[in-house]
Coordinates of C-alpha atoms in Angstrom, one line a residue:
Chain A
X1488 CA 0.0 0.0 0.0
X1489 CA 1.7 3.5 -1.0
X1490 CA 1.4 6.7 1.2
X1491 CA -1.5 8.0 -1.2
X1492 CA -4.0 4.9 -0.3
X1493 CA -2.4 4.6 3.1
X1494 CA -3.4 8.5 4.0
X1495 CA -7.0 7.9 1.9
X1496 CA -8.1 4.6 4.1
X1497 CA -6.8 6.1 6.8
X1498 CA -8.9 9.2 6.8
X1499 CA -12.1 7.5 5.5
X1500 CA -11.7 4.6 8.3
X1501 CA -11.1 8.1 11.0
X1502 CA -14.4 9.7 10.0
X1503 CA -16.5 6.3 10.0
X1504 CA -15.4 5.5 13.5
X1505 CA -16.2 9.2 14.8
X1506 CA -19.5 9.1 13.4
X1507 CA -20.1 5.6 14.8
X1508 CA -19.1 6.6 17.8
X1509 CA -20.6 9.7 18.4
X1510 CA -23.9 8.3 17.0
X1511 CA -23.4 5.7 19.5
X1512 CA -23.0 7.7 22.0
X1513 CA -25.8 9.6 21.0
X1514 CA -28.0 6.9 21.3
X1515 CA -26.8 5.2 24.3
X1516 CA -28.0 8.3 26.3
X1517 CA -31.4 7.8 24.4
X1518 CA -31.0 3.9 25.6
X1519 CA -30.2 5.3 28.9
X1520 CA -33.4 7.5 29.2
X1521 CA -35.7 4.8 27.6
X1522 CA -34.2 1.7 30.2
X1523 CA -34.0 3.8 33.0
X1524 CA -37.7 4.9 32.3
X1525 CA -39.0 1.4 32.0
X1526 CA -37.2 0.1 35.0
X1527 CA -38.9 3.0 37.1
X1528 CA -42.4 2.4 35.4
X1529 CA -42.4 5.0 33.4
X1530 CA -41.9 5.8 29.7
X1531 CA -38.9 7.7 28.8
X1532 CA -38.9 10.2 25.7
X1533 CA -41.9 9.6 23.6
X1534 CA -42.2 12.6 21.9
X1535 CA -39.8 13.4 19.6
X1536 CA -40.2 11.0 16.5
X1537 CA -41.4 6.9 16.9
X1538 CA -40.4 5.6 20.2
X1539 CA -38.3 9.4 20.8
X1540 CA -35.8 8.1 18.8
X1541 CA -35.1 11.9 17.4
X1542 CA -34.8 13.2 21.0
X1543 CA -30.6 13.3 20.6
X1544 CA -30.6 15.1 17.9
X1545 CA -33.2 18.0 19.6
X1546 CA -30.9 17.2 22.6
X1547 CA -27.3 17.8 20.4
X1548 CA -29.5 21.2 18.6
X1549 CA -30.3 22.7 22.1
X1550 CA -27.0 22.2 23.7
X1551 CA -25.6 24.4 20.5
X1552 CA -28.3 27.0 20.9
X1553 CA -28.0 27.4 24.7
X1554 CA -26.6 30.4 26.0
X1555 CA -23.1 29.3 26.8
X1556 CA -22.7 31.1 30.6
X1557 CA -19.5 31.6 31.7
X1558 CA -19.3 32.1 35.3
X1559 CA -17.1 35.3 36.8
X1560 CA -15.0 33.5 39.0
X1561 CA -13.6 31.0 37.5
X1562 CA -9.9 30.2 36.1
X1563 CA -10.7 30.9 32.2
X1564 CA -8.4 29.2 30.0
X1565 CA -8.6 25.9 31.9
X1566 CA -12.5 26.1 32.2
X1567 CA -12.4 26.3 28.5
X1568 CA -9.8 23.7 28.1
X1569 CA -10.7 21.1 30.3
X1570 CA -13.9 20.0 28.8
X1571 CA -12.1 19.8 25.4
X1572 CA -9.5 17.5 26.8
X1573 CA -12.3 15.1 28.7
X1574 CA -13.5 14.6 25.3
X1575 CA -10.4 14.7 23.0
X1576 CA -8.9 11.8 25.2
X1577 CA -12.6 10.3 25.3
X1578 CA -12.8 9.6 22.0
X1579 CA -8.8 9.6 20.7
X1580 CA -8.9 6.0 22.4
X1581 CA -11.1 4.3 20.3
X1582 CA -8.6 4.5 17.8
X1583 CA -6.8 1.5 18.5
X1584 CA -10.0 -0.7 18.8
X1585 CA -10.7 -3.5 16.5
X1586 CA -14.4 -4.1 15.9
X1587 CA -13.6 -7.3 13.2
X1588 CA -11.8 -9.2 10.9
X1589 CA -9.0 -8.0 8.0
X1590 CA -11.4 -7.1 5.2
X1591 CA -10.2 -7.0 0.9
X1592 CA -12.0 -4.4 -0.8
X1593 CA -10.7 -4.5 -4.3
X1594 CA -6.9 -4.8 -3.9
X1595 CA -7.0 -3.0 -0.9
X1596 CA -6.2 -4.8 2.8
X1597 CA -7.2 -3.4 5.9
X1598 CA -8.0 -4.0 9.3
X1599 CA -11.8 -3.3 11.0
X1600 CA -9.9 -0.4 12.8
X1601 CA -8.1 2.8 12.6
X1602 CA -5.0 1.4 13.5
X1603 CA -3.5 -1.9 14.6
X1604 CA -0.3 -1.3 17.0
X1605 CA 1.5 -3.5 18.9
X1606 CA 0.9 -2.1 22.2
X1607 CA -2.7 -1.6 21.4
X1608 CA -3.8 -1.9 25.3
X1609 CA -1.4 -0.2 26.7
X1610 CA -2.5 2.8 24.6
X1611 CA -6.0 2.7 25.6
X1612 CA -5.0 2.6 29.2
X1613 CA -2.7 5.4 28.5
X1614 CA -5.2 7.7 27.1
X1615 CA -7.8 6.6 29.7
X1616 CA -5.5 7.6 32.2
X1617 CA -5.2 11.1 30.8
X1618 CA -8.9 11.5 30.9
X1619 CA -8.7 12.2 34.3
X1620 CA -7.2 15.6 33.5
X1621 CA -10.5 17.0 32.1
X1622 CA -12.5 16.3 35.1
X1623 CA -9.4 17.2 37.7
X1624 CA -9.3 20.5 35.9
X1625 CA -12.9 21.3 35.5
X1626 CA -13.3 20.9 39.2
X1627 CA -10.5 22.8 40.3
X1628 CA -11.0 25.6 37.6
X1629 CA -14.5 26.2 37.8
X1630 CA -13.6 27.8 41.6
X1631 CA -16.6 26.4 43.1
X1632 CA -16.8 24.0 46.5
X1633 CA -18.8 21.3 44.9
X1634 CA -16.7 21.7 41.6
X1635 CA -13.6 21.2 43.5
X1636 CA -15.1 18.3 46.1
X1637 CA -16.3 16.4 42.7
X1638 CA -12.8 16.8 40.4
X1639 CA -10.9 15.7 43.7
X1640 CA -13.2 12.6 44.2
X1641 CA -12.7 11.6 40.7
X1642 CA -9.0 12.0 40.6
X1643 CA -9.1 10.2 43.7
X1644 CA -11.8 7.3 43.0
X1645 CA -9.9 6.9 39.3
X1646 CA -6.3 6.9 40.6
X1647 CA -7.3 4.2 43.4
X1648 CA -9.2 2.2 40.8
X1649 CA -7.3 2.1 37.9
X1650 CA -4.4 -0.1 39.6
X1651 CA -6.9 -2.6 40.0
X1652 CA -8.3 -2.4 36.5
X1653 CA -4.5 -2.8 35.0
X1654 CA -3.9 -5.5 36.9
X1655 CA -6.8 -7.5 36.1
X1656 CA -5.8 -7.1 32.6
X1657 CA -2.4 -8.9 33.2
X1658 CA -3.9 -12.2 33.4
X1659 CA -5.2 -12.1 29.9
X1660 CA -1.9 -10.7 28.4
X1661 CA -0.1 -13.6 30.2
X1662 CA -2.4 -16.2 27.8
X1663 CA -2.5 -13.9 25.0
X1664 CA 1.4 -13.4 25.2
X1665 CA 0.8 -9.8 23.2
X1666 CA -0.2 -6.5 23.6
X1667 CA -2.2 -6.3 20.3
X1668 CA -5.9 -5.9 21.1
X1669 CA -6.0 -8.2 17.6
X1670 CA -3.6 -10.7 18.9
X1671 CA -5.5 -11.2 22.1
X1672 CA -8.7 -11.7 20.4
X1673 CA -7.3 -13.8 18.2
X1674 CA -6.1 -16.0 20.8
X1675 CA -9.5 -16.5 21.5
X1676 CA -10.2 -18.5 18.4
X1677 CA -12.1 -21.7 18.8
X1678 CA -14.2 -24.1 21.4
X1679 CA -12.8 -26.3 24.2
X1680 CA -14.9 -30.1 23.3
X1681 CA -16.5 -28.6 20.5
X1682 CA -18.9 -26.5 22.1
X1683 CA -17.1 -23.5 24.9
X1684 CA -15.8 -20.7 23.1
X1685 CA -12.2 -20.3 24.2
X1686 CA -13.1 -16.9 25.6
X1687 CA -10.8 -15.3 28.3
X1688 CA -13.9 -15.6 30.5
X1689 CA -13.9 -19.6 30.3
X1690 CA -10.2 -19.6 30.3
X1691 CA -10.5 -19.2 34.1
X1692 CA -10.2 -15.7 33.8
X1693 CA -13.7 -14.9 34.9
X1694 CA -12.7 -13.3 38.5
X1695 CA -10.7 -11.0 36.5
X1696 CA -13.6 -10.7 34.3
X1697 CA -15.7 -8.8 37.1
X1698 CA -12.7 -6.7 38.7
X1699 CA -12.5 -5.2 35.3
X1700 CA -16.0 -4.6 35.0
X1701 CA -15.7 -3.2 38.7
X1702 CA -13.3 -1.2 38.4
X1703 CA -14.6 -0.1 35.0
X1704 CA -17.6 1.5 36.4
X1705 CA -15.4 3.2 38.8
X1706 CA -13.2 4.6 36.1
X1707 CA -16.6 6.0 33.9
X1708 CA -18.0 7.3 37.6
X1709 CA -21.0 5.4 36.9
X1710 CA -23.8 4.2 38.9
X1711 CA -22.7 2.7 42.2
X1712 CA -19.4 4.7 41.9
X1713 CA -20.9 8.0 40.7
X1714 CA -19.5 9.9 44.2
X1715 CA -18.0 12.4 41.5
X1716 CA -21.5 13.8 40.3
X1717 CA -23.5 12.4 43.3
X1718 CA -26.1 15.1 43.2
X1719 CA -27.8 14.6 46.6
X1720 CA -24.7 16.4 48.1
X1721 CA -22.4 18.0 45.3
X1722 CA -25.1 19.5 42.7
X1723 CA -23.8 18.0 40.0
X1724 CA -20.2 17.8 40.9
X1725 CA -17.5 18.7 38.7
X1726 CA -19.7 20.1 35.8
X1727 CA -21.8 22.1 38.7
X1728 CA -20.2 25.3 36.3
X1729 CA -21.0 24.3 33.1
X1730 CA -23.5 24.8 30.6
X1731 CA -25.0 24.6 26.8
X1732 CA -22.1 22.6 24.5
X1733 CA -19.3 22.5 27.4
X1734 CA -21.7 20.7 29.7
X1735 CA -22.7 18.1 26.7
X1736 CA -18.8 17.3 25.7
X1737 CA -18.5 16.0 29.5
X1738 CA -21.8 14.1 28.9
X1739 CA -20.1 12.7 25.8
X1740 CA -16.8 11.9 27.3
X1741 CA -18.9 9.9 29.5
X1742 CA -20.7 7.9 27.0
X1743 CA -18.0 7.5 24.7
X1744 CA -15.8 6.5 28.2
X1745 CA -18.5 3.8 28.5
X1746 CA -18.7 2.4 25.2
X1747 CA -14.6 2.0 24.9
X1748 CA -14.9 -0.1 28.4
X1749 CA -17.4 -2.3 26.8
X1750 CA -15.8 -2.7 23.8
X1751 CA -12.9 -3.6 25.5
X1752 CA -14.3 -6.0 27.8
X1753 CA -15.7 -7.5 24.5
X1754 CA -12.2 -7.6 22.9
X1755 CA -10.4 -9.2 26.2
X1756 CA -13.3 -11.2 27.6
X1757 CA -15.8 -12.6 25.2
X1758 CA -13.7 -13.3 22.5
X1759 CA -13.7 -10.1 20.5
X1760 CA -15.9 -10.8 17.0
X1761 CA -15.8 -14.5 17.4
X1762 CA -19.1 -16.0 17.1
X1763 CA -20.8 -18.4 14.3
X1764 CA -20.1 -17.6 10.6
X1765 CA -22.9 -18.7 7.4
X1766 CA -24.6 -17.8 5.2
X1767 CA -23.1 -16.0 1.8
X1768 CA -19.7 -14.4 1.7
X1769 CA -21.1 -10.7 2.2
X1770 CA -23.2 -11.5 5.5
X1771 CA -19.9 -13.7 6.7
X1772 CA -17.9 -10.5 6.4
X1773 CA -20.5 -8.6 8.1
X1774 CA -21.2 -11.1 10.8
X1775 CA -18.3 -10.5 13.1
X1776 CA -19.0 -6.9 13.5
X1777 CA -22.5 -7.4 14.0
X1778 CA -21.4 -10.0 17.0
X1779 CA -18.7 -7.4 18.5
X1780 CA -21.5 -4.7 18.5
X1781 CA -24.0 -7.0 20.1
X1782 CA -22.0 -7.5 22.6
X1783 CA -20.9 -4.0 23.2
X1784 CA -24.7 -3.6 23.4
X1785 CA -25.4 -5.8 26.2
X1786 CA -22.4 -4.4 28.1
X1787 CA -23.8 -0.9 27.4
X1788 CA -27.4 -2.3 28.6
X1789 CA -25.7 -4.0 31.8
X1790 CA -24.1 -0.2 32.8
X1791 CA -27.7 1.0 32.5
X1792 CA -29.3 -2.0 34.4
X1793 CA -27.2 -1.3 37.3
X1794 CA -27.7 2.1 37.5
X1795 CA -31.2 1.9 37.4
X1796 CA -31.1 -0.7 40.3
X1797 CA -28.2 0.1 43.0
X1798 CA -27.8 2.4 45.5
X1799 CA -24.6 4.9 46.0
X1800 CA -21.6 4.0 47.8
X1801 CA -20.2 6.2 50.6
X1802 CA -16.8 7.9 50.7
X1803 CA -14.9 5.5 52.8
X1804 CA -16.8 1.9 51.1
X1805 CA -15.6 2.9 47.5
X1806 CA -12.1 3.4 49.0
X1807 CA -11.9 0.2 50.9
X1808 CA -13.4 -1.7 48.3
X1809 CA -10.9 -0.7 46.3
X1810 CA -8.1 -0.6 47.9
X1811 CA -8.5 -3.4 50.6
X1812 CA -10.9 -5.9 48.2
X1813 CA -10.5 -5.1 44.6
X1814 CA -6.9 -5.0 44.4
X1815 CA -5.5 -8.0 46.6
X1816 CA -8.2 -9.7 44.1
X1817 CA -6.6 -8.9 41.4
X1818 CA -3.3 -9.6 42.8
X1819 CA -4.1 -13.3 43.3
X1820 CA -5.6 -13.5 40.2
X1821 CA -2.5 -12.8 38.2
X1822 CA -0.5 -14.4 40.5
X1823 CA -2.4 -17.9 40.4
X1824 CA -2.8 -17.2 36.6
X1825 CA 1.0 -16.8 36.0
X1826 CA 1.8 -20.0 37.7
X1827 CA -1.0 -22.2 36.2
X1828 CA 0.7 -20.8 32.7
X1829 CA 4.2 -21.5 34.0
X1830 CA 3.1 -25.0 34.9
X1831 CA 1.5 -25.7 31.8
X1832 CA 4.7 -24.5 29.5
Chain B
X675 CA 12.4 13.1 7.0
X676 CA 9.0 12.9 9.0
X677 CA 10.8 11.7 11.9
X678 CA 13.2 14.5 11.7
X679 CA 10.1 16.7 11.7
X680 CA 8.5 14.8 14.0
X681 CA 11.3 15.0 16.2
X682 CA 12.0 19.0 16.0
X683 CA 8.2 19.5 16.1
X684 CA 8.2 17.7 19.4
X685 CA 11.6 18.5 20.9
X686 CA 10.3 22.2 20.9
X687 CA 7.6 21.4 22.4
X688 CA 9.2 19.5 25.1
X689 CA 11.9 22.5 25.5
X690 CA 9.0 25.0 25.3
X691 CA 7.2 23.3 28.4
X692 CA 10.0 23.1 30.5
X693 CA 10.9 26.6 30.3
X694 CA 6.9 27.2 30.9
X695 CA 6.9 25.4 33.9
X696 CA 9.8 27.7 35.2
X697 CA 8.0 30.8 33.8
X698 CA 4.7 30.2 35.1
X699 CA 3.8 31.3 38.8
X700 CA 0.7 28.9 39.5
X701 CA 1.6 25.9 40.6
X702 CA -1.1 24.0 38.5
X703 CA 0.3 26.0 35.2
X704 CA 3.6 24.6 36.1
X705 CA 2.7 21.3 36.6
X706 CA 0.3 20.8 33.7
X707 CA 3.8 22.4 31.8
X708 CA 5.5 19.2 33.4
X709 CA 2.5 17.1 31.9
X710 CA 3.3 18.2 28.1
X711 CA 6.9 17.9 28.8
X712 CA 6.0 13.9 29.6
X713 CA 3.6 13.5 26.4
X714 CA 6.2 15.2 24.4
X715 CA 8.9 13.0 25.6
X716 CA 7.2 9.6 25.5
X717 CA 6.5 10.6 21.5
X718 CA 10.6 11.2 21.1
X719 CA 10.7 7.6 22.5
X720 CA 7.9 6.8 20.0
X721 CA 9.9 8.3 17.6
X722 CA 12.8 6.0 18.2
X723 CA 10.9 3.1 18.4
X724 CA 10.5 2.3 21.9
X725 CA 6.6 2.0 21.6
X726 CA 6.3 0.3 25.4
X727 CA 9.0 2.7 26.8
X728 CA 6.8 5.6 25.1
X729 CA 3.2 3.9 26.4
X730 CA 4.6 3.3 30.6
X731 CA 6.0 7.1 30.1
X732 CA 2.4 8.1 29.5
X733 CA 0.9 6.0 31.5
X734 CA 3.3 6.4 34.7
X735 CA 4.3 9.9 34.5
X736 CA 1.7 11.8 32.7
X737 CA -1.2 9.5 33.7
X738 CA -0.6 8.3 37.3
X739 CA 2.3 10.6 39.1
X740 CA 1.4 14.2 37.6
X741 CA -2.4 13.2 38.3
X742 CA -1.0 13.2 41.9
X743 CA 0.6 16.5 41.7
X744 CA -2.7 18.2 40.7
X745 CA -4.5 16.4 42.5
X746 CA -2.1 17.8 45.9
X747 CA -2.1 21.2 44.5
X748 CA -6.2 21.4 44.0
X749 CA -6.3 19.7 47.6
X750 CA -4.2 22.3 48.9
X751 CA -5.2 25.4 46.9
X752 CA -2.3 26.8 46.3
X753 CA -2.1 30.0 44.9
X754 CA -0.1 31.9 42.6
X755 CA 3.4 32.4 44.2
X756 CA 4.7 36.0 44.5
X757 CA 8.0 36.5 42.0
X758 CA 11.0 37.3 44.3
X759 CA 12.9 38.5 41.7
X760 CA 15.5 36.2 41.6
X761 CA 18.5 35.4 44.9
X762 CA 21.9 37.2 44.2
X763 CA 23.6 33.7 44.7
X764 CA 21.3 32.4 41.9
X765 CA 22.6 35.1 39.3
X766 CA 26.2 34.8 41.4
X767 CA 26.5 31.0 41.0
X768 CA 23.6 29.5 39.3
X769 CA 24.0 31.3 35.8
X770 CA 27.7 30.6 35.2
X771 CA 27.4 26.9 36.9
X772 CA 25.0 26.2 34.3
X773 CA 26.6 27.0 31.6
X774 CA 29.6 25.2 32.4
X775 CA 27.3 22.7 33.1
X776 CA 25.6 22.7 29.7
X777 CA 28.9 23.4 28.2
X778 CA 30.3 20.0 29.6
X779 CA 28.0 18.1 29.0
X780 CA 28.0 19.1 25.3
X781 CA 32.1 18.6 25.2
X782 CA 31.4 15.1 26.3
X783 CA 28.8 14.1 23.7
X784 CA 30.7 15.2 20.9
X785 CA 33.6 13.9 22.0
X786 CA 32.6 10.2 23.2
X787 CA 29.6 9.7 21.3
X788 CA 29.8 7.7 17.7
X789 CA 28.7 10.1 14.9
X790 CA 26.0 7.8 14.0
X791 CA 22.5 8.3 14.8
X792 CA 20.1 6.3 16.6
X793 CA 18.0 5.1 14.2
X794 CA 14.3 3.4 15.0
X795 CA 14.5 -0.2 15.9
X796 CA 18.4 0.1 16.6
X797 CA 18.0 -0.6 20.4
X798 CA 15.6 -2.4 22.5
X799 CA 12.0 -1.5 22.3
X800 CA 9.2 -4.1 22.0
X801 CA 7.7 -5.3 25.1
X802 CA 9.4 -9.0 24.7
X803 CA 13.1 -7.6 24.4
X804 CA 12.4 -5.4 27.3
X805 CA 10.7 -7.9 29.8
X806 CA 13.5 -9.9 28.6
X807 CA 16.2 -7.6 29.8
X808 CA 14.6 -6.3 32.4
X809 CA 13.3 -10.2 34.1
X810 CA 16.5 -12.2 32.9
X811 CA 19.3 -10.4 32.1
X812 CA 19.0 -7.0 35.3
X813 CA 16.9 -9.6 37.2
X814 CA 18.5 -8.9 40.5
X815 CA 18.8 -5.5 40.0
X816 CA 14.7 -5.5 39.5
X817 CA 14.7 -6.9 42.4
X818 CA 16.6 -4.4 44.3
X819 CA 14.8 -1.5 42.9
X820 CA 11.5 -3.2 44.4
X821 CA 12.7 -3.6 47.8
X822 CA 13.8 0.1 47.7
X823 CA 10.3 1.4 46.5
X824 CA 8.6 -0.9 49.1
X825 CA 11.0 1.0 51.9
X826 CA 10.1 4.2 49.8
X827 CA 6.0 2.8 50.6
X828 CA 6.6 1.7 54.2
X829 CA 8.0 5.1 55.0
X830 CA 5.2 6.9 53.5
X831 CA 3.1 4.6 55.7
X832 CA 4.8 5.8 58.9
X833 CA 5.0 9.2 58.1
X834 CA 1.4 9.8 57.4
X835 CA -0.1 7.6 59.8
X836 CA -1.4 9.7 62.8
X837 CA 0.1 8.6 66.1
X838 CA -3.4 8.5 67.5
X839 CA -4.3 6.3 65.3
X840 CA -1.3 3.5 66.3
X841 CA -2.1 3.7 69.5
X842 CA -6.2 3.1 69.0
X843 CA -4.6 0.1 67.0
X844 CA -2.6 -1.2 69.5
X845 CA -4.8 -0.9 72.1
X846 CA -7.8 -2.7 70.1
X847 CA -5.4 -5.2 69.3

C-alpha cells in the first residue's frame, strides 16, 4: 500500500469511526433514558419522532443553541480547556480498537480499525489515564466548593481504581502473550470439546472478568461509583459550572468513556468478533462486527441495568473496596494465573 | 524526514514546556507544563521506536504521578506564588554553573559519542526484548529497585499515619 492509499483509508476509516461513535453515543443516552424509564415504570422520551428516537438530535441542537454562561470566577483558560480534553482523550482511544476481521475491498487490505499497533492496550490505558485531567481540571478551575469536592473525588476514585483495573488485565496478556488488542482476540479462536468458546472468560479468567467490569464503572464514575456527580450532596459535581455545548462534551466523554470499556471488555473477555459464521460471503464479512457490537450492546445495557437498580456507595466503602478488596483480588488473580501458565509450558 | 520533523516538532515542544513550567507562577500551570513535557517525551521515545518505553511514560508519569501532583495542588489550593525576583547567589552561582554545566556536558557528547544516529529499531524497544532484559538479564537489579520502592511505601506509611491512630490500633489489638 503507498502513502497516497495509506493516508486515503486512513482518513475515511477516522471519520466512520467518529461518526459511529458519536452516533453511539448519541443513542446510548437515548437507551439510557428509555431503560431507565422502564425500570422506574415510566416511559422515557416519547415525543420526539417513533419511540423518541429523534430526542438526541433535539438534545445535540439545544445544547448548540443554549446560552453558553460563563461564570465570573472561575480560572478561564482551563474552564475552556478542560472540557475539550475530557472529550479529546474520550474519543482519541477508540482509535486503537478493532471491531472485526481484515477485510479485501478491491486490492486494498485493511483491518476493521483505525489502526493496529503492537501495544494496542497499553495505549487505551494510557489515554484513559489522561482522561482524568479533564474532570481534575474542571473541578479545580470552575472555583466552586462542589466543583472542587467532585474533580478531587474523581481524581481520587480513578487513581485508586485504575491499579486494579491494569492488573486485572495482566492475566489475559499472560495467555495472550501480546499487547495487540488483535492478537488477544485472536487467541480466543475456537471451542474447548466442540462446544465453549475459548473466551478469556472460560479460560479461568472470569474473577478477573468482574474486577475489570468493577473497576470499570469506577473509572466512567458510573452508577454505584458515581460519588464524583452524586447530586444529593455535590449538585452536579465537577460540571456544577457548566452549561450549553461545554456541559454536553463531559456528557459525551462519559458515554464515549463507557462504550470503549465495553468494547474492550468484548475484545479481552468474550472473545472479541468471534461468534458463528454462514450464510453468503457478504453476510460472513459482516457477521463479526454485528457479534462485537452486540455485545458492546449488552455491556452498554448492563451499565444501565445497574444504575437503574443500586444504590450509591459512601466515601470510605468505594475506597476500601478498592483498595482493601478489589486490588489483593486482582493480585491473586495474576499471580495464580501466571503460575498455572508456568506449569503448563 | 517525517521523523526529523516529527522530532523537531516535538523536541520544541518538550523545550517549550519546560521553560513554561519555570516561567509560570501557579503551581497547577507549572505542573500541567511538566504534563506536556512527559507527552512530548514519551512521542521522542515513539519516535525511536520504543513503543512500550513511550506507552509506561504516559501511563506512569503523565497518567498516574502528575495526576498526583494536581491532585495535591487542587487539595491544597495553592495560589499563585509571589515572584522574588530572583537570589543574588542564583545570578552569582547559578548562571555561570550552568553553563559550564551545559557546556560539559556538550564537550562530552561530541567527543565520546559515535557520529551515527540512533535510528528506529536500533535498540531495544518491544515489550518481549524489554521484559526480557529487564526479568532475565537486570533480574537482580529489578529486584533491588523493588525492595527500595517498598522502603520508599513503608516510610510513607509511617510518616502519614497519625500517632493517634497507632495507638487506638494497639490498644484494640
Amino acid at each position: 500500500m503507498n502513502l497516497t492509499t495509506f493516508i486515503i483509508v486512513s482518513v475515511i476509516k477516522t471519520v466512520i469511526a467518529l461518526f459511529v461513535l458519536l452516533t453511539a453515543v448519541a443513542y446510548s443516552v437515548w437507551l439510557e433514558r428509555k431503560v431507565v424509564g422502564h425500570i422506574q415504570n415510566r416511559w422515557g422520551p416519547t415525543r420526539v419522532g417513533p419511540f423518541g428516537l429523534l430526542q438526541p438530535l433535539a438534545d445535540g441542537a439545544k445544547f448548540l443553541f443554549k446560552e453558553d454562561l460563563i461564570p465570573p470566577h472561575v480560572y478561564k483558560p482551563l474552564y475552556i480547556a478542560a472540557p475539550m480534553l475530557a472529550v479529546m482523550f474520550a474519543l482519541t482511544s477508540i482509535s486503537v480498537i478493532p471491531i472485526g476481521n481484515v477485510v479485501t475491498i478491491g486490492n486494498i487490505k485493511t483491518p476493521l480499525q483505525i489502526t493496529d499497533v503492537n501495544i494496542g492496550l497499553l495505549i487505551v490505558l494510557g489515554i484513559t489515564s489522561l482522561g482524568v485531567y479533564g474532570v481534575a481540571l474542571a473541578g479545580w478551575s470552575s472555583n466552586s466548593k462542589y466543583s472542587l469536592l467532585g474533580g478531587l473525588r474523581a481524581s481520587a476514585q480513578m487513581v485508586s481504581y485504575e491499579i486494579s483495573l491494569g492488573l486485572s488485565l495482566v492475566g489475559v496478556l499472560i495467555l495472550a502473550g501480546s499487547f495487540s488488542l488483535r492478537a488477544i482476540v485472536d487467541a480466543q479462536a475456537g471451542t474447548f470439546w466442540g462446544f465453549i468458546p475459548r473466551w478469556n472468560i472460560f479460560q479461568g479468567q472470569i474473577i478477573a472478568f468482574f474486577i475489570y467490569l468493577t473497576a470499570a464503572y469506577a473509572e466512567t464514575n458510573r452508577v454505584p461509583f458515581d460519588l464524583p456527580e452524586a447530586e444529593t450532596e455535590l449538585v452536579a459535581g465537577y460540571h456544577t459550572e457548566y452549561s450549553a455545548m461545554k456541559f454536553a462534551m463531559f456528557f459525551m466523554a462519559e458515554y464515549a468513556n463507557m462504550i470503549t470499556v465495553a468494547c474492550l471488555a468484548s475484545l479481552l473477555f468474550l472473545g472479541g468478533w468471534h461468534g458463528p459464521l454462514f450464510g453468503p460471503p457478504l453476510l460472513q464479512a459482516i457477521l463479526p462486527v454485528f457479534w462485537f457490537g452486540l455485545r458492546v450492546f449488552m455491556f452498554l445495557f448492563i451499565y444501565i441495568w445497574v444504575r437503574g437498580t443500586l444504590p450509591r456507595f459512601r466515601y470510605d466503602q468505594l475506597m476500601a473496596f478498592g483498595w482493601k478488596f478489589l486490588l489483593p483480588m486482582a493480585i491473586a488473580n495474576l499471580v495464580i494465573t501466571a503460575l498455572i501458565v508456568a506449569i503448563r509450558s | 524526514m517525517l521523523h526529523l520533523v516529527l522530532f523537531l516538532i516535538f523536541g520544541a515542544i518538550c523545550v517549550a514546556g519546560a521553560v513554561n513550567l519555570l516561567v509560570q507562577r501557579h503551581p497547577i500551570n507549572s505542573a500541567l507544563s511538566l504534563v506536556a513535557v512527559m507527552a512530548s517525551l514519551a512521542v521522542e521515545y515513539l519516535l525511536l521506536g520504543a513503543e512500550f518505553v513511550a506507552a509506561v511514560q504516559v501511563i506512569v508519569y503523565a497518567g498516574a504521578i502528575m495526576v498526583l501532583f494536581v491532585f495535591v495542588i487542587m487539595l491544597l489550593n495553592a495560589g499563585e506564588e509571589a515572584r522574588t525576583g530572583g537570589s543574588r547567589v542564583a545570578i552569582l552561582f547559578g548562571i555561570p554553573g550552568m553553563l559550564a554545566g551545559s557546556l560539559l556536558v556538550a564537550w562530552v557528547l561530541i567527543t565520546h559519542s559515535g557520529t551515527q544516529e540512533v535510528s528506529a529499531g536500533a535498540l531495544p524497544g518491544p515489550p518481549r526484548e524489554i521484559a526480557n532484559l529487564l526479568f532475565h538479564d537486570f533480574l537482580l537489579p529489578f529486584e533491588v529497585t523493588s525492595v527500595l520502592v517498598l522502603i520508599a511505601i513503608m516510610g510513607a506509611v509511617v510518616l502519614a499515619a497519625r500517632p493517634e491512630s497507632i495507638e487506638q490500633q494497639k490498644r484494640e489489638g
